[in-house]
Coordinates of C-alpha atoms in Angstrom, one line a residue:
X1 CA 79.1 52.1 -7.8
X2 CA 80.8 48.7 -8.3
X3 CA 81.3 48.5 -4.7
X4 CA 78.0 49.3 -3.5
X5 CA 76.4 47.1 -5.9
X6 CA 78.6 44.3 -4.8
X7 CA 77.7 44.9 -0.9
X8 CA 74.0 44.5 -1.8
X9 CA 74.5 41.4 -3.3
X10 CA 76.8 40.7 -0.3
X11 CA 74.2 41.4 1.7
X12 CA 71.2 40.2 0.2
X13 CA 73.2 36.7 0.0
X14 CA 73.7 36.6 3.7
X15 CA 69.7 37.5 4.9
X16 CA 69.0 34.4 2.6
X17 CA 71.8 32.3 3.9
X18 CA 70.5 34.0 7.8
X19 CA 67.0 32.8 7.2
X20 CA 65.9 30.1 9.5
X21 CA 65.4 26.6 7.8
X22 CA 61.7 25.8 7.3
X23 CA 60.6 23.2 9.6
X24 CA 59.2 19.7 8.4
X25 CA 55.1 19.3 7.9
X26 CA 53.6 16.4 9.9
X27 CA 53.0 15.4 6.6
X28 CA 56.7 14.5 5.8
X29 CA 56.8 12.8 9.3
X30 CA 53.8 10.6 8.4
X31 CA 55.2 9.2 5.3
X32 CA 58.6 8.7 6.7
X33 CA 56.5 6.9 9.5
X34 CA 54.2 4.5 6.8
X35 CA 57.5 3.9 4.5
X36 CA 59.6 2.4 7.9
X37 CA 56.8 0.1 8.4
X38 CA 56.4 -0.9 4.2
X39 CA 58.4 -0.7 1.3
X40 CA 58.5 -1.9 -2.3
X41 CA 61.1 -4.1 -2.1
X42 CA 59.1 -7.6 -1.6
X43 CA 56.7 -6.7 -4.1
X44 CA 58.5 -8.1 -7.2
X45 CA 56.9 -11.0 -7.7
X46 CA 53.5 -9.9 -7.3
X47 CA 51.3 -11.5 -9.9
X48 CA 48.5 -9.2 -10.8
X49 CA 46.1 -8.5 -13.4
X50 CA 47.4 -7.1 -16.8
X51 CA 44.9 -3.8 -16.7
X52 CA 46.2 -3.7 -13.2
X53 CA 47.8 -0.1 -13.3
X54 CA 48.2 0.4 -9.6
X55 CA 51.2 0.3 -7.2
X56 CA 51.3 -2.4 -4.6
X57 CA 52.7 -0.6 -1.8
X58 CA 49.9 2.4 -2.5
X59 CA 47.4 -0.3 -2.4
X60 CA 48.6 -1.1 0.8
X61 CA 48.8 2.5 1.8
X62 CA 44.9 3.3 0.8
X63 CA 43.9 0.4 2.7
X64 CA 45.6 1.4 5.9
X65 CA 44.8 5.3 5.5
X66 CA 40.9 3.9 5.4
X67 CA 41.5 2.0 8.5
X68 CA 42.8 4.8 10.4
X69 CA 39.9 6.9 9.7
X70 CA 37.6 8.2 12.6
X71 CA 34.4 8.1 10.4
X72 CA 31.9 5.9 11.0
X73 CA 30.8 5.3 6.9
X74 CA 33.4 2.9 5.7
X75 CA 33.3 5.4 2.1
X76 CA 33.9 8.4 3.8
X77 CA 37.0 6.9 5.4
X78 CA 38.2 6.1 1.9
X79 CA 37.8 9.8 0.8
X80 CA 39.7 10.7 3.7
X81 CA 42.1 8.0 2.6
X82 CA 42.3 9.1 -0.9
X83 CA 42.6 12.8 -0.1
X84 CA 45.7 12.3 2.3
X85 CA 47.4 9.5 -0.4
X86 CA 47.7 11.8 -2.7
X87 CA 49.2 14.3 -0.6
X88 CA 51.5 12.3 1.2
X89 CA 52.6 10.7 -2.1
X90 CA 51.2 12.6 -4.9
X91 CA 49.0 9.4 -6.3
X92 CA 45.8 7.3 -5.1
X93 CA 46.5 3.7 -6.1
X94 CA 42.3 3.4 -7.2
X95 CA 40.1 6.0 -7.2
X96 CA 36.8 3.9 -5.8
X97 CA 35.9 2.5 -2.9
X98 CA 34.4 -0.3 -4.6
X99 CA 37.9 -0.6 -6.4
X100 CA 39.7 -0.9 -3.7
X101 CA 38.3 -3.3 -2.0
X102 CA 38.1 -5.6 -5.4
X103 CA 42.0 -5.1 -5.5
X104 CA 41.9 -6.4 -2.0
X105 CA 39.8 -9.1 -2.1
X106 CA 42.0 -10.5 -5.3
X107 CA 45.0 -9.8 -3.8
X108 CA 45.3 -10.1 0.3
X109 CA 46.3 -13.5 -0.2
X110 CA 49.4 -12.9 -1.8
X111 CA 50.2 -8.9 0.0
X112 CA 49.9 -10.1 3.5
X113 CA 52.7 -12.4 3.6
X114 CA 54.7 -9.7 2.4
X115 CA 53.8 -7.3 4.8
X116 CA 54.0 -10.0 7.7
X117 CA 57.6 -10.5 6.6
X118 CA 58.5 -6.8 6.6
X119 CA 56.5 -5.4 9.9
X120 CA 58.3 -8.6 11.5
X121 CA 62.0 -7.6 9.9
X122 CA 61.1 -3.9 11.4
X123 CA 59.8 -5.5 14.7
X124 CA 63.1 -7.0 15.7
X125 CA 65.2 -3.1 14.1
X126 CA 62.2 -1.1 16.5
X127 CA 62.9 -2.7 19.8
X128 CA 66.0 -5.3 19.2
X129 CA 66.3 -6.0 23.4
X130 CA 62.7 -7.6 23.3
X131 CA 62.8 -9.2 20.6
X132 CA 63.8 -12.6 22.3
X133 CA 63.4 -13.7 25.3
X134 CA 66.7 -15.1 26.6
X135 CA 67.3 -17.6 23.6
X136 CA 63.4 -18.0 22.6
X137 CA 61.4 -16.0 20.2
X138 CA 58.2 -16.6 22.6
X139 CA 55.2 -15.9 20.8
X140 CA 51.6 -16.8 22.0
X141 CA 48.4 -17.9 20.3
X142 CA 44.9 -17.5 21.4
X143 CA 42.1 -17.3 19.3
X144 CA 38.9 -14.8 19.4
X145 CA 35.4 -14.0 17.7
X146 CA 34.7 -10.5 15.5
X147 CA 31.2 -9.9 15.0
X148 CA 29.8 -8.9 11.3
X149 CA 26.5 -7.5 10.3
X150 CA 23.7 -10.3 10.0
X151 CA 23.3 -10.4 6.3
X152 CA 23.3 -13.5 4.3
X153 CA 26.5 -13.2 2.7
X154 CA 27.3 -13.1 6.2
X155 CA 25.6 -15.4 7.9
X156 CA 26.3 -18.2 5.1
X157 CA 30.1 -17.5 4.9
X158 CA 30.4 -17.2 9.4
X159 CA 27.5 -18.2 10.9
X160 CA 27.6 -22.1 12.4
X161 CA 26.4 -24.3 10.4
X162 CA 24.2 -27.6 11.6
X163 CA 23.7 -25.9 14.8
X164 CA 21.6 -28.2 17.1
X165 CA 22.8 -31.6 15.0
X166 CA 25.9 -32.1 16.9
X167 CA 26.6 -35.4 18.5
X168 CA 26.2 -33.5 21.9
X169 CA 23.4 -31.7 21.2
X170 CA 21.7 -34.9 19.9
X171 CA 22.8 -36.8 23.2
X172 CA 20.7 -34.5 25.4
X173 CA 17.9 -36.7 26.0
X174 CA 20.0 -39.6 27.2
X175 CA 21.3 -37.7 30.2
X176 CA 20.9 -37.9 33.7
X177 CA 20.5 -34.6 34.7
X178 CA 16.9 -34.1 34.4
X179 CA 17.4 -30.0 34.5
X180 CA 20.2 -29.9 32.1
X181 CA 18.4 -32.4 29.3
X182 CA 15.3 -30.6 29.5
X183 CA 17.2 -26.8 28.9
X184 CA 16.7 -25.7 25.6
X185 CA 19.8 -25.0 23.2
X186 CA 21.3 -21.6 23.0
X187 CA 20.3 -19.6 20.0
X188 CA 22.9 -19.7 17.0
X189 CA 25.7 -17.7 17.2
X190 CA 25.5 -14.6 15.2
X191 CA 27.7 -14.4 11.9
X192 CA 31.4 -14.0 13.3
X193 CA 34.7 -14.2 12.1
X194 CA 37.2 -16.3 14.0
X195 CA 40.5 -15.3 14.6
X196 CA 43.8 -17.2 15.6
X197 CA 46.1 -14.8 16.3
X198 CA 50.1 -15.3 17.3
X199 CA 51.4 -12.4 19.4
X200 CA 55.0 -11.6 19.7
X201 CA 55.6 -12.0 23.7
X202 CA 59.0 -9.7 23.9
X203 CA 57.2 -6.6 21.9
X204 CA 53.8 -7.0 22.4
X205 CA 52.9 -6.5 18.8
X206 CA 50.8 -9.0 16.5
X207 CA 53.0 -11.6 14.3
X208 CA 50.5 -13.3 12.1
X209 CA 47.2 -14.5 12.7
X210 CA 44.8 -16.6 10.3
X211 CA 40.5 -16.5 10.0
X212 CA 37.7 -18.3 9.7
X213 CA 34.0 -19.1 10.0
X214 CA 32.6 -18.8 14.0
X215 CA 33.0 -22.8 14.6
X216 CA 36.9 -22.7 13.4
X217 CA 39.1 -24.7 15.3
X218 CA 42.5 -22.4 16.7
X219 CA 44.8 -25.6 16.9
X220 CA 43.6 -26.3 13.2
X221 CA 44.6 -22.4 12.4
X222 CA 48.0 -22.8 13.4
X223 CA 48.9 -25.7 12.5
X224 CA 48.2 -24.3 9.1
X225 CA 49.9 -21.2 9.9
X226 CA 53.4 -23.7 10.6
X227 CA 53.0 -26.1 7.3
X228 CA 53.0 -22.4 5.0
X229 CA 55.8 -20.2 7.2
X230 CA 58.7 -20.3 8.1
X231 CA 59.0 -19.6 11.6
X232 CA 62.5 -18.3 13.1
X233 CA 64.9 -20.4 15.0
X234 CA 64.1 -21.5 18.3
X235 CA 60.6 -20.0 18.6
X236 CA 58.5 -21.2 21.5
X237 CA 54.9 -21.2 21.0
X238 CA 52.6 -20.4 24.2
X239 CA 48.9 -21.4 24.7
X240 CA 45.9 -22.4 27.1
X241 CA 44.5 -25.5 28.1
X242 CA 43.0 -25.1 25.1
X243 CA 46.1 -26.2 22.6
X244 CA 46.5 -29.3 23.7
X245 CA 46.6 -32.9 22.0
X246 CA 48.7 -35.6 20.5
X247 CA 48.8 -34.5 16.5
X248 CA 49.2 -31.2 17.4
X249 CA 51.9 -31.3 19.7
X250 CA 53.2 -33.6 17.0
X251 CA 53.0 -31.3 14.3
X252 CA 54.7 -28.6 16.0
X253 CA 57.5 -30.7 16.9
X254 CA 58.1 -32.1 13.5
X255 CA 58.0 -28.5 12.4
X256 CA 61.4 -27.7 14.1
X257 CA 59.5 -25.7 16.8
X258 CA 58.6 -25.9 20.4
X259 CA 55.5 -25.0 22.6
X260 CA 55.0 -24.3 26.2
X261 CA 51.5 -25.0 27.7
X262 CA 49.0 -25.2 30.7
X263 CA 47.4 -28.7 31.4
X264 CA 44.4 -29.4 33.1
X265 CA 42.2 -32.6 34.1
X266 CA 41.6 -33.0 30.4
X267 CA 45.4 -34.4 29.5
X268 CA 46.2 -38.1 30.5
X269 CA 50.1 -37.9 31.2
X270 CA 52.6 -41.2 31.6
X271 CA 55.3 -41.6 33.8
X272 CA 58.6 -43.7 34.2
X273 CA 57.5 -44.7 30.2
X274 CA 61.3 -46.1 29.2
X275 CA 64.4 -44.4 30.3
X276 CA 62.4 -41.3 32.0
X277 CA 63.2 -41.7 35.4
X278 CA 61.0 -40.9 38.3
X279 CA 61.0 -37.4 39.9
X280 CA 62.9 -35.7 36.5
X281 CA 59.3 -34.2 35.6
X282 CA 59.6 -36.1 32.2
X283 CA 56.2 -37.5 31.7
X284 CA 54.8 -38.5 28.2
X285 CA 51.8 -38.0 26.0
X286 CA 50.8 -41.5 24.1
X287 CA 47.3 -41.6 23.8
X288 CA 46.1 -45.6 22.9
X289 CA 45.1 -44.5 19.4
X290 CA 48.8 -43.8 18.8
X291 CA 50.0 -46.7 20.0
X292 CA 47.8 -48.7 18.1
X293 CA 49.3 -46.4 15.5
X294 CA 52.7 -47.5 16.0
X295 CA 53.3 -43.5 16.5
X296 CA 55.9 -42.8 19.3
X297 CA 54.9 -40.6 22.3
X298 CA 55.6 -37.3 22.9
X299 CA 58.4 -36.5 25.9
X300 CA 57.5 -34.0 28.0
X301 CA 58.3 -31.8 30.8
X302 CA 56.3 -31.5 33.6
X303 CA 56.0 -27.4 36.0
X304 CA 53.9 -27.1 39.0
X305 CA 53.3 -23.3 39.3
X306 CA 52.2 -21.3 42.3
X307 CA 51.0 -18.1 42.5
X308 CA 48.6 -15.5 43.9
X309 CA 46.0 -16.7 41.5
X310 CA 46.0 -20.4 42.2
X311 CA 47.8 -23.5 41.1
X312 CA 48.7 -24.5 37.3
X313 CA 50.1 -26.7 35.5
X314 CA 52.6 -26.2 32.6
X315 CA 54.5 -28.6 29.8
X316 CA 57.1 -28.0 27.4
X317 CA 58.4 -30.1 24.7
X318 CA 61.7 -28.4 25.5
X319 CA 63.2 -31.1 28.1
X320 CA 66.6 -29.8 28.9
X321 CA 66.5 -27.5 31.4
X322 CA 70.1 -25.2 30.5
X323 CA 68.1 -24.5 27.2
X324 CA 64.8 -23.5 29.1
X325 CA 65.0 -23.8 33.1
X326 CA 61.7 -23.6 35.6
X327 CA 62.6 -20.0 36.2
X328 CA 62.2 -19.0 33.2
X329 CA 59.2 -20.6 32.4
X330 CA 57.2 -19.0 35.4
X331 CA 58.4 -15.5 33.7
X332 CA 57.7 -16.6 30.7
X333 CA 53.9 -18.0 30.9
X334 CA 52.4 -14.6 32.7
X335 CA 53.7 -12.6 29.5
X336 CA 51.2 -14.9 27.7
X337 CA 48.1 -13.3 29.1
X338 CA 49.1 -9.7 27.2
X339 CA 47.2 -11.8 23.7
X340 CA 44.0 -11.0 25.6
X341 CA 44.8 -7.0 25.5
X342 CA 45.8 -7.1 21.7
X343 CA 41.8 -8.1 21.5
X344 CA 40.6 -5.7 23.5
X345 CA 42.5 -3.4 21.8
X346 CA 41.6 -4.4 18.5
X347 CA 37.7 -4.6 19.3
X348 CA 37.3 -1.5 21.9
X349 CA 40.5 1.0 21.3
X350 CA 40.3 0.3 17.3
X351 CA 36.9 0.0 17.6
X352 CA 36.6 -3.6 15.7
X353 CA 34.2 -5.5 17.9
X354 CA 31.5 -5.4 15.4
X355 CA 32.9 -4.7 11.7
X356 CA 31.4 -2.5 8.8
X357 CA 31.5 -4.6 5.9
X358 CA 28.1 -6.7 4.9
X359 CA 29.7 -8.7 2.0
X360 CA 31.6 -11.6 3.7
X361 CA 34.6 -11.4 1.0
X362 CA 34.8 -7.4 2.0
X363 CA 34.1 -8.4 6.3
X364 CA 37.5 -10.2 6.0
X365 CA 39.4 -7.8 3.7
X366 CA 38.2 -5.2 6.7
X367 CA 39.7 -7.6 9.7
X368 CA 43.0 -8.4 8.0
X369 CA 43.9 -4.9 7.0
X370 CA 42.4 -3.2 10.4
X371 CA 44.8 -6.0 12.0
X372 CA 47.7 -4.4 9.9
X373 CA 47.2 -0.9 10.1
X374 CA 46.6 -1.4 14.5
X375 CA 50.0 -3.0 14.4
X376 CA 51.8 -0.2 12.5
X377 CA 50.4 2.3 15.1
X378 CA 52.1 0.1 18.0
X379 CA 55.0 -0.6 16.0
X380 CA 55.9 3.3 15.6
X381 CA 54.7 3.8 18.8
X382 CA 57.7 0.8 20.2
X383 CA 60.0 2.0 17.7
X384 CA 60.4 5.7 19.5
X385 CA 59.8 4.5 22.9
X386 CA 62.9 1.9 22.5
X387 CA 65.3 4.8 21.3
X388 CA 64.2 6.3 25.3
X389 CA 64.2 3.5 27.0
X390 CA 60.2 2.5 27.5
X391 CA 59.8 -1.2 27.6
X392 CA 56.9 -2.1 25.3
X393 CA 54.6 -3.4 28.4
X394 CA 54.6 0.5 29.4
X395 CA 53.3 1.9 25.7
X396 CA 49.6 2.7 25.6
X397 CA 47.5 1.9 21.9
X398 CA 45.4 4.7 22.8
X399 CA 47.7 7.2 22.6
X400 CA 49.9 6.4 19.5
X401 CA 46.4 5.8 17.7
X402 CA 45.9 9.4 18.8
X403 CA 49.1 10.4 17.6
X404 CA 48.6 9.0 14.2
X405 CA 45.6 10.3 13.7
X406 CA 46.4 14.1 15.0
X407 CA 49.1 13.9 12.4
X408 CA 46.6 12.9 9.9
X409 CA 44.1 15.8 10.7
X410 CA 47.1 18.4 10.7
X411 CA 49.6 17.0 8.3
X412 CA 49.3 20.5 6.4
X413 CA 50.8 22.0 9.5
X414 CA 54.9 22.4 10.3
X415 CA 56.6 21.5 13.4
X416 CA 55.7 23.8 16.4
X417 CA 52.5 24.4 15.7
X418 CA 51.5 20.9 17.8
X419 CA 53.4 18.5 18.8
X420 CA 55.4 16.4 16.3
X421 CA 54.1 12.7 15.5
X422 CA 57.5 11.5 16.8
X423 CA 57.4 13.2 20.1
X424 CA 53.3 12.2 20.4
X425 CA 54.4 8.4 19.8
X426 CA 56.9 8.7 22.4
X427 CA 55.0 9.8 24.7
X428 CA 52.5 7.2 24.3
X429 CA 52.5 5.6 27.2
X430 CA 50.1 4.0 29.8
X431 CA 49.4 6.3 33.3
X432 CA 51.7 5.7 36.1
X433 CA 49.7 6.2 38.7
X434 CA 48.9 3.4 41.8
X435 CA 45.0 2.9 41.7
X436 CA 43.8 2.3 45.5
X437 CA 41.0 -0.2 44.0
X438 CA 40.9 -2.9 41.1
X439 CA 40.3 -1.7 37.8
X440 CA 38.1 -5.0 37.1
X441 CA 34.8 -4.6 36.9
X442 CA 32.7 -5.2 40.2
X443 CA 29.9 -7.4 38.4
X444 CA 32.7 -9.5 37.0
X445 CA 34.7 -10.4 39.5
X446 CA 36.7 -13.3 38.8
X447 CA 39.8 -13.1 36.8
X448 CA 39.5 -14.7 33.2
X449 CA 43.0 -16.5 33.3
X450 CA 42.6 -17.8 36.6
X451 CA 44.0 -21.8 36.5
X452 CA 40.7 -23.5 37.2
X453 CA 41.8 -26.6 35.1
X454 CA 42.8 -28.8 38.3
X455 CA 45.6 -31.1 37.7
X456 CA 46.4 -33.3 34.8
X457 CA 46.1 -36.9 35.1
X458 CA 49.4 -38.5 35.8
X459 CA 49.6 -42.2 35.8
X460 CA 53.1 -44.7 36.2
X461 CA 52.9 -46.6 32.6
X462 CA 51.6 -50.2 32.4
X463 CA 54.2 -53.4 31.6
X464 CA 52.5 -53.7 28.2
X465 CA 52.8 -49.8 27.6
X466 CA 56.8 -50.4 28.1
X467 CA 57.0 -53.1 26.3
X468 CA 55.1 -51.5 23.6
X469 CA 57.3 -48.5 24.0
X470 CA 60.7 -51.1 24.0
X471 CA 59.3 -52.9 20.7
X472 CA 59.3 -49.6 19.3
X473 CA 62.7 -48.3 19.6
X474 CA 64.0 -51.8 18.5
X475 CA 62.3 -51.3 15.6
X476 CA 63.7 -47.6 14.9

C-alpha cells in the first residue's frame, strides 16, 4: 500500500511538473511596455501638495492611458483609463477626471522635464546606431499651430491679440500697390496653440518641444528651451529660413551648441571680413546694429546645394570641415524635412489637429501629454524594430498606435490568442510597395520644402567694416 501510494504521488507530481507554462496576458506585456518608457526613479524630488496622496509615475500613467483612448468624449477615455490602471497596476492615481487634470495642470511643469530626461535616456538604449549622426546629435526644430475650441478661455489665452494694429497692417494705405492696399485684412486667426517642437533626426522621435499663444515666435521658443536644458555634447540644431538672425545664432553659440541652416534673400552675409580668405566659404553675419554694439560677428560657413528640387543654400556655425564636411551636410539637411511628418502624425494619425479641451489651462495639459503618450508608441515601436534590424525611417505610427491599442482592448487575453504587442510593434512598418504615381495630392502640387528663398546676399566687407572688425580684436 506504501508503494502504491507513493507512485500516485509520484505521478501526480510529474502531470503538474508536465503541465505546459501559462503564457503571459497582453496585459503583462503592456506594463512591461509603459514601465521601459517611465519609472520612479526621477521622481524624488517632486514637490507636491501635502493632501497629495497620489503616485507620480501613476499620474503619468492615467494621463497617457486617456490619451491612447479611441473615444471621442475626453471622460470616457478617462474611464477607459481608469479601468485599465488599475488592472495593469492594481491602483488609479485619482479617481476624477476633473482630478486629474487639476493634478496636471499643477504639476506638468515640474513632470515633463522628468519624463523628457527618461524617454531621451531610453531613446538612445531603443535604437543606439541612430542615435548620432556620425559625431552630431542632429536634432531639428520647426514650429506648428494646434487648433482649440473657440471659447473664451480659449480665445483669450491663444487667440492673436491686436490683430489689425500691427505696424504692417497700419502701413497699408501708404502703399503702392493699389490692389494690395485696398484688400481687406484676413479674419483673426482662430484660438490656436503654437508649438516649437525639436525632433531627434537619427530616431525620428520627438525630444522636447515648448507652447504658446498662436502669434509665438519659434526662435523665441528655443532659445528658451537652451537657457533651461541642458543639451548633450555636440548637438547640431537644424532649421528653415525661418531660424535665422544675429542674437539667435548668438545665443546658440554661446550655449555650447551648434546649428545648421537654409538662407535665403533675407540674410545679408560678409566676405573676406579679417583673416577669412576668399573662396574658403567663411562668410560672416554682422549686422550694423551689432557693430554699433561693439558685438563681434558671427563666422560662418557657407554650402551651395543642388538637387532635384532646386537650389539652396545652407550655413553652419561649425567651420571646420573634418568635424562636419559638405558631404555630410547634404545628408544631413534632407533628414530635416521628417519634423513635418511628426505633425501630421500628431494632428491626423493621433488625431490632434483640433483638441478636446475648452478650458485653455486643460487645451495645454491635452497637447503636452498627447505629445508624450505619441512618442512612447513610436519609441516601443523603434525599440523592437532595432533588435531586427528596421531603421526607424521604415517604422509606420499607424501601426504601433494600432498595436498599443489592440493590446489595450484585449489585455485580458494570453499569448496566442492574437498577436503579442511585441510582435504587432515589430511589425509596424510602412508598405514596401513602388507607387507608379505621386502620393501628393493633385490640387496641391508643389512640394512644401521646395528652396524658393533665392540666394543670400553676399557682399566683400567695406575698409571701415575691417577696420571696425581689427579695432575689435585689439581690444579683446
Amino acid at each position: 500500500m506504501k508503494s502504491t501510494g507513493s507512485s500516485a504521488k509520484r505521478s501526480t507530481r510529474k502531470t503538474e511538473n508536465s503541465s505546459p507554462k501559462q503564457k503571459p496576458r497582453e496585459i503583462d506585456r503592456l506594463k512591461r511596455a509603459i514601465d521601459w518608457c517611465l519609472n520612479d526613479s526621477g521622481f524624488g524630488d517632486l514637490k507636491v501638495h501635502g493632501n497629495a496622496k497620489w503616485s507620480a509615475k501613476f499620474l503619468i500613467v492615467l494621463a497617457v492611458l486617456s490619451a491612447w483612448g479611441t473615444e471621442s468624449r475626453m471622460t470616457d477615455c478617462f474611464a477607459e483609463a481608469s479601468k485599465l490602471s488599475m488592472n495593469l497596476y492594481g491602483t488609479v492615481a485619482i479617481n476624477t477626471y476633473q482630478g486629474m487634470m487639476r493634478a496636471l495642470l499643477a504639476y506638468t511643469g515640474q513632470l515633463l522635464p522628468i519624463v523628457w530626461l527618461r524617454l531621451q535616456a531610453q531613446i538612445e538604449k531603443a535604437s543606439p546606431k541612430n542615435f548620432r549622426i556620425g559625431r552630431w546629435l542632429a536634432l531639428a526644430v520647426d514650429g506648428s499651430r494646434f487648433t482649440t475650441p473657440r471659447t473664451k478661455s480659449n480665445e483669450q489665452a491663444f487667440a492673436a491679440k491686436n490683430y489689425g494694429k500691427g505696424k504692417q497692417a497700419k502701413s497699408r494705405a501708404k502703399w503702392k500697390n493699389k490692389n494690395k492696399r485696398s484688400k481687406k485684412l484676413s479674419t483673426p486667426v482662430k484660438p490656436q496653440i503654437w508649438l516649437t517642437l525639436v525632433w531627434h533626426m537619427g530616431s525620428k522621435l520627438p525630444w522636447c518641444w515648448k507652447s504658446g499663444p498662436s502669434n509665438s515666435s519659434e526662435r523665441s521658443h528655443l532659445v528658451e528651451m537652451i537657457e533651461t536644458m541642458i543639451f548633450p555634447k555636440n548637438t547640431l540644431f537644424c532649421g528653415d529660413a525661418g531660424f535665422t538672425g544675429y542674437e539667435f545664432w548668438s545665443a546658440i553659440i554661446e550655449s555650447g551648441n551648434n546649428f545648421l541652416v537654409r538662407v535665403g534673400g533675407n540674410v545679408k552675409l560678409l566676405k573676406n571680413l579679417g583673416h577669412c580668405r576668399t573662396g574658403d566659404g567663411i562668410v560672416s553675419l554682422w549686422p550694423d546694429a551689432a557693430a554699433r554694439r561693439k558685438q563681434p560677428p558671427i563666422l560662418l560657413r557657407l554650402i551651395e546645394v543642388k538637387n532635384e528640387r532646386g537650389t539652396m543654400y545652407l550655413v553652419t556655425s561649425v567651420l571646420n570641415q573634418r568635424q562636419l564636411s559638405d558631404s555630410m551636410l547634404k545628408r544631413l539637411y534632407p533628414l530635416r524635412w521628417g519634423i513635418e511628418l511628426q505633425f501630421r502624425a500628431l494632428k491626423q494619425t493621433f488625431g490632434l489637429a483640433k483638441l478636446r479641451s475648452r478650458n485653455s489651462g486643460h487645451a495645454i495639459v491635452e497637447l503636452n501629454w498627447s505629445i508624450v503618450a505619441l512618442t512612447m508608441v513610436e519609441l516601443l515601436a523603434v525599440k523592437e524594430q532595432s533588435q531586427i534590424e528596421i531603421p526607424p525611417e521604415h517604422s509606420s505610427v499607424s501601426a504601433a498606435l494600432q498595436a498599443i491599442r489592440q493590446a489595450m482592448r484585449h489585455w485580458f487575453e494570453r499569448n496566442g490568442e492574437n498577436a503579442s504587442l511585441d510582435a504587432c510593434l515589430a511589425a509596424a512598418i510602412k508598405d514596401k510597395y513602388e507607387r507608379t504615381t505621386r502620393k501628393e495630392a493633385r490640387y496641391k502640387p508643389n512640394f512644401k520644402d521646395k528652396p524658393a528663398d533665392g540666394k543670400p546676399v553676399v557682399i566683400a566687407a567695406t575698409l571701415k567694416q575691417k577696420r571696425a572688425y581689427n579695432a575689435l580684436q585689439t581690444a579683446a
